[in-house]
Amino acid sequence: MAQIIDHISRTFNEYLLMPGLTTKECIPGKVSLQTPLVKYRKGDKAGLLLNIPFVSAIMQSVSDDCMAIALARNGGLSFIFGSQSVESQAEMVRKVKKYKAGFVNSDANLTPEHTLGDVIELKERTGFSTVGITHDGTSNGKLLGMVTSRDYRPGRDSADKKVKDFMTPFAKLVTGKYGISLDEANDIIWDNKINTLPVIDENRHLKYFVFRKDYDNHKNNPNELLDDRKSLLAGAGINTRDYAERIPRLVDAGVDVLCIDSSDGYSEWQQETIRFVRDTYGDRVKTGAGNVVDRDGFRYLADAGADFIKVGIGGGSICITREQKGIGRGQATALIEVAGARDEYFEETGVYIPICSDGGIVQDYHMALALAMGADFIMMGRYFARFDESPTKKLMLGGTHVKEYWGEGSNRARNWQRYDMGGSARLKFEEGVDSYVPYAGKLKDNLEVTLGKVKSTMCSCGALSIPELKRVAKITLVSSTSIIEGGAHDVILKETKTSEE
């Protein structure tokens, strides 16, 4: 007969955190939510860190370049969905990497012989209002001048007017020398009261632009997740079928971290994919794997070389894997066991492999519970799908604004690779649904409230960091009656009118 696991499969909703000693020093403003994204050796620091412990799910309805930019600017990371063409996914990665880089490659360039019509067409096509004027119209040609929206008037100037007749010529430009630091570049911008600083080499060839707005944006987003070149970090989902073609294109696009997207990560398919990465790139290309729900699954992927491991099967709000296949485990129970296996592996090998809790988050306090139970960071789909920055449509349904939200295992997504177990290349049956989620507005506004709750909960537990929360947190099981007691009960709630009524 089958092996029977006696432990009950439990969800986050069946647990509560108990308060610990909150010292005078333990206030939300002093809480650090920084957490490792990829594995590291004892005594070292992880090569990639998150400033907040949130990543967005590898889903068509959640993680495109727009979400990736918004989340990275607020300290988290998106794994851009892989159920699209290689070219499309790579282009999304490029957009994230180029969005804000401190030193920005010039992607809008013309020659002095071009016309105002060419400038307007280029601006409409690329969205860039700053145009580098070089001798050959390339991004690294000899800099001859610059055009911004202040140099022309579309309503009055002729579309045939030559660029050389209205551009700001090189002699009037303030420039920086190639090799200058970002701090030095920003000082030049401020001292000269300019908005854009071209950076040139000794031969006057254009290398980068530095923009005043990027400095201002960073001040407004202090948690921005940046690489060494001040570019936003970008992740991408991959599968176990076309990885040999997809991964090189994503690496060329500048991706920072990959994650194998699968409903069941305890498989030789994932081992082979990780082996390809290691054989091709060594440890340079960071790759996470999953999903798993027990000690054996974790150990298999750890030994295969995964840089982080995702935990959770069937707990997502749009996932019906448990209903369709009877496969899965309560998210809390799965996370507790895998966290124990992670700690055992660390003691045995000296290598710490972060784990990501994927699924099962219903209430904001579940996030703090997941971290206390051992997760290093949390992947969420429904939470992020509600925001303006998600790629889906905002609709009116029954008098309420909603956004579309569908699973990768739904017929709409047709992401058969995520559920691939060999055989034909098609989705044999659905493991996800097509649905709606209540519209919630801007990511930043909602995220600030959520992070405030998580920090407050950590302070009530007496913890100022995620590692400390794991050490000091006390967690208790709750009864069904206790769950009811935790909400408003035995009162008649007042009806509150919304501002739209």
JSON list of C-alpha atoms in Angstrom, two decimals, residues 287-394:
[
{"chain": "A", "resi": 287, "resn": "THR", "atom": "CA", "xyz": [18.24, 29.70, -11.59]},
{"chain": "A", "resi": 288, "resn": "GLY", "atom": "CA", "xyz": [15.48, 28.77, -9.17]},
{"chain": "A", "resi": 289, "resn": "ALA", "atom": "CA", "xyz": [13.41, 25.60, -9.38]},
{"chain": "A", "resi": 290, "resn": "GLY", "atom": "CA", "xyz": [10.21, 24.05, -8.04]},
{"chain": "A", "resi": 291, "resn": "ASN", "atom": "CA", "xyz": [7.57, 23.58, -6.95]},
{"chain": "A", "resi": 292, "resn": "VAL", "atom": "CA", "xyz": [7.94, 21.00, -4.18]},
{"chain": "A", "resi": 293, "resn": "VAL", "atom": "CA", "xyz": [6.05, 20.22, -0.98]},
{"chain": "A", "resi": 294, "resn": "ASP", "atom": "CA", "xyz": [8.33, 17.97, 1.08]},
{"chain": "A", "resi": 295, "resn": "ARG", "atom": "CA", "xyz": [11.86, 17.20, 2.21]},
{"chain": "A", "resi": 296, "resn": "ASP", "atom": "CA", "xyz": [12.56, 14.78, -0.65]},
{"chain": "A", "resi": 297, "resn": "GLY", "atom": "CA", "xyz": [11.58, 17.27, -3.33]},
{"chain": "A", "resi": 298, "resn": "PHE", "atom": "CA", "xyz": [13.72, 19.98, -1.76]},
{"chain": "A", "resi": 299, "resn": "ARG", "atom": "CA", "xyz": [16.76, 17.74, -1.49]},
{"chain": "A", "resi": 300, "resn": "TYR", "atom": "CA", "xyz": [16.46, 16.59, -5.08]},
{"chain": "A", "resi": 301, "resn": "LEU", "atom": "CA", "xyz": [16.48, 20.13, -6.45]},
{"chain": "A", "resi": 302, "resn": "ALA", "atom": "CA", "xyz": [19.15, 21.26, -3.97]},
{"chain": "A", "resi": 303, "resn": "ASP", "atom": "CA", "xyz": [21.45, 18.46, -5.13]},
{"chain": "A", "resi": 304, "resn": "ALA", "atom": "CA", "xyz": [20.63, 19.35, -8.73]},
{"chain": "A", "resi": 305, "resn": "GLY", "atom": "CA", "xyz": [22.04, 22.84, -8.12]},
{"chain": "A", "resi": 306, "resn": "ALA", "atom": "CA", "xyz": [18.99, 25.10, -7.77]},
{"chain": "A", "resi": 307, "resn": "ASP", "atom": "CA", "xyz": [19.74, 28.64, -6.54]},
{"chain": "A", "resi": 308, "resn": "PHE", "atom": "CA", "xyz": [16.40, 28.86, -4.73]},
{"chain": "A", "resi": 309, "resn": "ILE", "atom": "CA", "xyz": [13.46, 26.49, -4.40]},
{"chain": "A", "resi": 310, "resn": "LYS", "atom": "CA", "xyz": [9.75, 27.25, -4.60]},
{"chain": "A", "resi": 311, "resn": "VAL", "atom": "CA", "xyz": [7.31, 25.55, -2.25]},
{"chain": "A", "resi": 312, "resn": "GLY", "atom": "CA", "xyz": [3.63, 24.93, -2.92]},
{"chain": "A", "resi": 313, "resn": "ILE", "atom": "CA", "xyz": [1.34, 22.83, -5.09]},
{"chain": "A", "resi": 314, "resn": "GLY", "atom": "CA", "xyz": [-2.35, 23.55, -5.50]},
{"chain": "A", "resi": 315, "resn": "GLY", "atom": "CA", "xyz": [-2.61, 26.46, -3.04]},
{"chain": "A", "resi": 316, "resn": "GLY", "atom": "CA", "xyz": [-3.02, 29.30, -5.54]},
{"chain": "A", "resi": 317, "resn": "SER", "atom": "CA", "xyz": [-6.39, 31.02, -5.73]},
{"chain": "A", "resi": 318, "resn": "ILE", "atom": "CA", "xyz": [-6.84, 30.02, -9.39]},
{"chain": "A", "resi": 319, "resn": "CYS", "atom": "CA", "xyz": [-5.12, 26.63, -9.15]},
{"chain": "A", "resi": 320, "resn": "ILE", "atom": "CA", "xyz": [-7.23, 23.45, -9.31]},
{"chain": "A", "resi": 321, "resn": "THR", "atom": "CA", "xyz": [-4.40, 20.89, -9.39]},
{"chain": "A", "resi": 322, "resn": "ARG", "atom": "CA", "xyz": [-5.61, 19.32, -6.14]},
{"chain": "A", "resi": 323, "resn": "GLU", "atom": "CA", "xyz": [-9.15, 19.13, -7.45]},
{"chain": "A", "resi": 324, "resn": "GLN", "atom": "CA", "xyz": [-8.14, 17.70, -10.82]},
{"chain": "A", "resi": 325, "resn": "LYS", "atom": "CA", "xyz": [-5.29, 15.36, -9.82]},
{"chain": "A", "resi": 326, "resn": "GLY", "atom": "CA", "xyz": [-5.45, 14.98, -6.05]},
{"chain": "A", "resi": 327, "resn": "ILE", "atom": "CA", "xyz": [-1.86, 16.23, -5.89]},
{"chain": "A", "resi": 328, "resn": "GLY", "atom": "CA", "xyz": [-0.64, 18.82, -3.40]},
{"chain": "A", "resi": 329, "resn": "ARG", "atom": "CA", "xyz": [-0.32, 19.68, 0.26]},
{"chain": "A", "resi": 330, "resn": "GLY", "atom": "CA", "xyz": [-1.53, 22.38, 2.65]},
{"chain": "A", "resi": 331, "resn": "GLN", "atom": "CA", "xyz": [0.82, 25.31, 2.19]},
{"chain": "A", "resi": 332, "resn": "ALA", "atom": "CA", "xyz": [1.72, 25.76, 5.85]},
{"chain": "A", "resi": 333, "resn": "THR", "atom": "CA", "xyz": [2.60, 22.10, 6.34]},
{"chain": "A", "resi": 334, "resn": "ALA", "atom": "CA", "xyz": [4.60, 21.99, 3.11]},
{"chain": "A", "resi": 335, "resn": "LEU", "atom": "CA", "xyz": [6.52, 25.14, 4.02]},
{"chain": "A", "resi": 336, "resn": "ILE", "atom": "CA", "xyz": [7.36, 23.98, 7.55]},
{"chain": "A", "resi": 337, "resn": "GLU", "atom": "CA", "xyz": [8.78, 20.67, 6.30]},
{"chain": "A", "resi": 338, "resn": "VAL", "atom": "CA", "xyz": [10.78, 22.19, 3.44]},
{"chain": "A", "resi": 339, "resn": "ALA", "atom": "CA", "xyz": [12.16, 24.90, 5.73]},
{"chain": "A", "resi": 340, "resn": "GLY", "atom": "CA", "xyz": [13.37, 22.17, 8.07]},
{"chain": "A", "resi": 341, "resn": "ALA", "atom": "CA", "xyz": [15.02, 20.40, 5.15]},
{"chain": "A", "resi": 342, "resn": "ARG", "atom": "CA", "xyz": [16.64, 23.68, 4.06]},
{"chain": "A", "resi": 343, "resn": "ASP", "atom": "CA", "xyz": [18.12, 24.18, 7.53]},
{"chain": "A", "resi": 344, "resn": "GLU", "atom": "CA", "xyz": [19.37, 20.58, 7.63]},
{"chain": "A", "resi": 345, "resn": "TYR", "atom": "CA", "xyz": [21.01, 21.07, 4.24]},
{"chain": "A", "resi": 346, "resn": "PHE", "atom": "CA", "xyz": [22.68, 24.26, 5.48]},
{"chain": "A", "resi": 347, "resn": "GLU", "atom": "CA", "xyz": [24.10, 22.49, 8.55]},
{"chain": "A", "resi": 348, "resn": "GLU", "atom": "CA", "xyz": [25.32, 19.60, 6.42]},
{"chain": "A", "resi": 349, "resn": "THR", "atom": "CA", "xyz": [26.83, 21.51, 3.49]},
{"chain": "A", "resi": 350, "resn": "GLY", "atom": "CA", "xyz": [27.31, 25.11, 4.64]},
{"chain": "A", "resi": 351, "resn": "VAL", "atom": "CA", "xyz": [25.16, 26.24, 1.69]},
{"chain": "A", "resi": 352, "resn": "TYR", "atom": "CA", "xyz": [21.99, 28.19, 2.40]},
{"chain": "A", "resi": 353, "resn": "ILE", "atom": "CA", "xyz": [19.31, 27.78, -0.28]},
{"chain": "A", "resi": 354, "resn": "PRO", "atom": "CA", "xyz": [16.46, 30.31, 0.05]},
{"chain": "A", "resi": 355, "resn": "ILE", "atom": "CA", "xyz": [12.94, 28.99, -0.24]},
{"chain": "A", "resi": 356, "resn": "CYS", "atom": "CA", "xyz": [10.00, 30.81, -1.79]},
{"chain": "A", "resi": 357, "resn": "SER", "atom": "CA", "xyz": [6.47, 30.24, -0.51]},
{"chain": "A", "resi": 358, "resn": "ASP", "atom": "CA", "xyz": [4.22, 30.12, -3.57]},
{"chain": "A", "resi": 359, "resn": "GLY", "atom": "CA", "xyz": [0.45, 30.09, -2.98]},
{"chain": "A", "resi": 360, "resn": "GLY", "atom": "CA", "xyz": [-1.96, 29.99, -0.08]},
{"chain": "A", "resi": 361, "resn": "ILE", "atom": "CA", "xyz": [-1.81, 33.70, 0.81]},
{"chain": "A", "resi": 362, "resn": "VAL", "atom": "CA", "xyz": [-5.35, 34.91, 1.54]},
{"chain": "A", "resi": 363, "resn": "GLN", "atom": "CA", "xyz": [-4.87, 37.56, 4.25]},
{"chain": "A", "resi": 364, "resn": "ASP", "atom": "CA", "xyz": [-1.94, 39.94, 4.64]},
{"chain": "A", "resi": 365, "resn": "TYR", "atom": "CA", "xyz": [-1.00, 38.37, 7.97]},
{"chain": "A", "resi": 366, "resn": "HIS", "atom": "CA", "xyz": [-0.42, 35.09, 6.14]},
{"chain": "A", "resi": 367, "resn": "MET", "atom": "CA", "xyz": [2.67, 36.75, 4.65]},
{"chain": "A", "resi": 368, "resn": "ALA", "atom": "CA", "xyz": [4.22, 37.24, 8.08]},
{"chain": "A", "resi": 369, "resn": "LEU", "atom": "CA", "xyz": [3.25, 33.67, 8.98]},
{"chain": "A", "resi": 370, "resn": "ALA", "atom": "CA", "xyz": [4.97, 32.34, 5.86]},
{"chain": "A", "resi": 371, "resn": "LEU", "atom": "CA", "xyz": [8.16, 34.22, 6.73]},
{"chain": "A", "resi": 372, "resn": "ALA", "atom": "CA", "xyz": [8.05, 33.02, 10.34]},
{"chain": "A", "resi": 373, "resn": "MET", "atom": "CA", "xyz": [7.57, 29.44, 9.15]},
{"chain": "A", "resi": 374, "resn": "GLY", "atom": "CA", "xyz": [10.80, 29.63, 7.20]},
{"chain": "A", "resi": 375, "resn": "ALA", "atom": "CA", "xyz": [10.13, 31.26, 3.82]},
{"chain": "A", "resi": 376, "resn": "ASP", "atom": "CA", "xyz": [12.78, 33.72, 2.65]},
{"chain": "A", "resi": 377, "resn": "PHE", "atom": "CA", "xyz": [10.39, 35.37, 0.22]},
{"chain": "A", "resi": 378, "resn": "ILE", "atom": "CA", "xyz": [6.86, 34.95, -1.09]},
{"chain": "A", "resi": 379, "resn": "MET", "atom": "CA", "xyz": [5.53, 34.60, -4.63]},
{"chain": "A", "resi": 380, "resn": "MET", "atom": "CA", "xyz": [2.03, 35.97, -5.23]},
{"chain": "A", "resi": 381, "resn": "GLY", "atom": "CA", "xyz": [-0.29, 36.15, -8.21]},
{"chain": "A", "resi": 382, "resn": "ARG", "atom": "CA", "xyz": [-3.75, 37.26, -7.06]},
{"chain": "A", "resi": 383, "resn": "TYR", "atom": "CA", "xyz": [-2.27, 39.97, -4.84]},
{"chain": "A", "resi": 384, "resn": "PHE", "atom": "CA", "xyz": [-0.48, 41.67, -7.76]},
{"chain": "A", "resi": 385, "resn": "ALA", "atom": "CA", "xyz": [-3.12, 40.95, -10.40]},
{"chain": "A", "resi": 386, "resn": "ARG", "atom": "CA", "xyz": [-5.43, 43.52, -8.73]},
{"chain": "A", "resi": 387, "resn": "PHE", "atom": "CA", "xyz": [-3.23, 46.51, -9.49]},
{"chain": "A", "resi": 388, "resn": "ASP", "atom": "CA", "xyz": [-3.03, 49.02, -12.34]},
{"chain": "A", "resi": 389, "resn": "GLU", "atom": "CA", "xyz": [0.39, 47.68, -13.29]},
{"chain": "A", "resi": 390, "resn": "SER", "atom": "CA", "xyz": [-0.77, 44.13, -14.05]},
{"chain": "A", "resi": 391, "resn": "PRO", "atom": "CA", "xyz": [-1.22, 43.43, -17.79]},
{"chain": "A", "resi": 392, "resn": "THR", "atom": "CA", "xyz": [-4.94, 42.59, -17.72]},
{"chain": "A", "resi": 393, "resn": "LYS", "atom": "CA", "xyz": [-8.03, 44.65, -18.49]},
{"chain": "A", "resi": 394, "resn": "LYS", "atom": "CA", "xyz": [-9.93, 46.66, -15.88]}
]
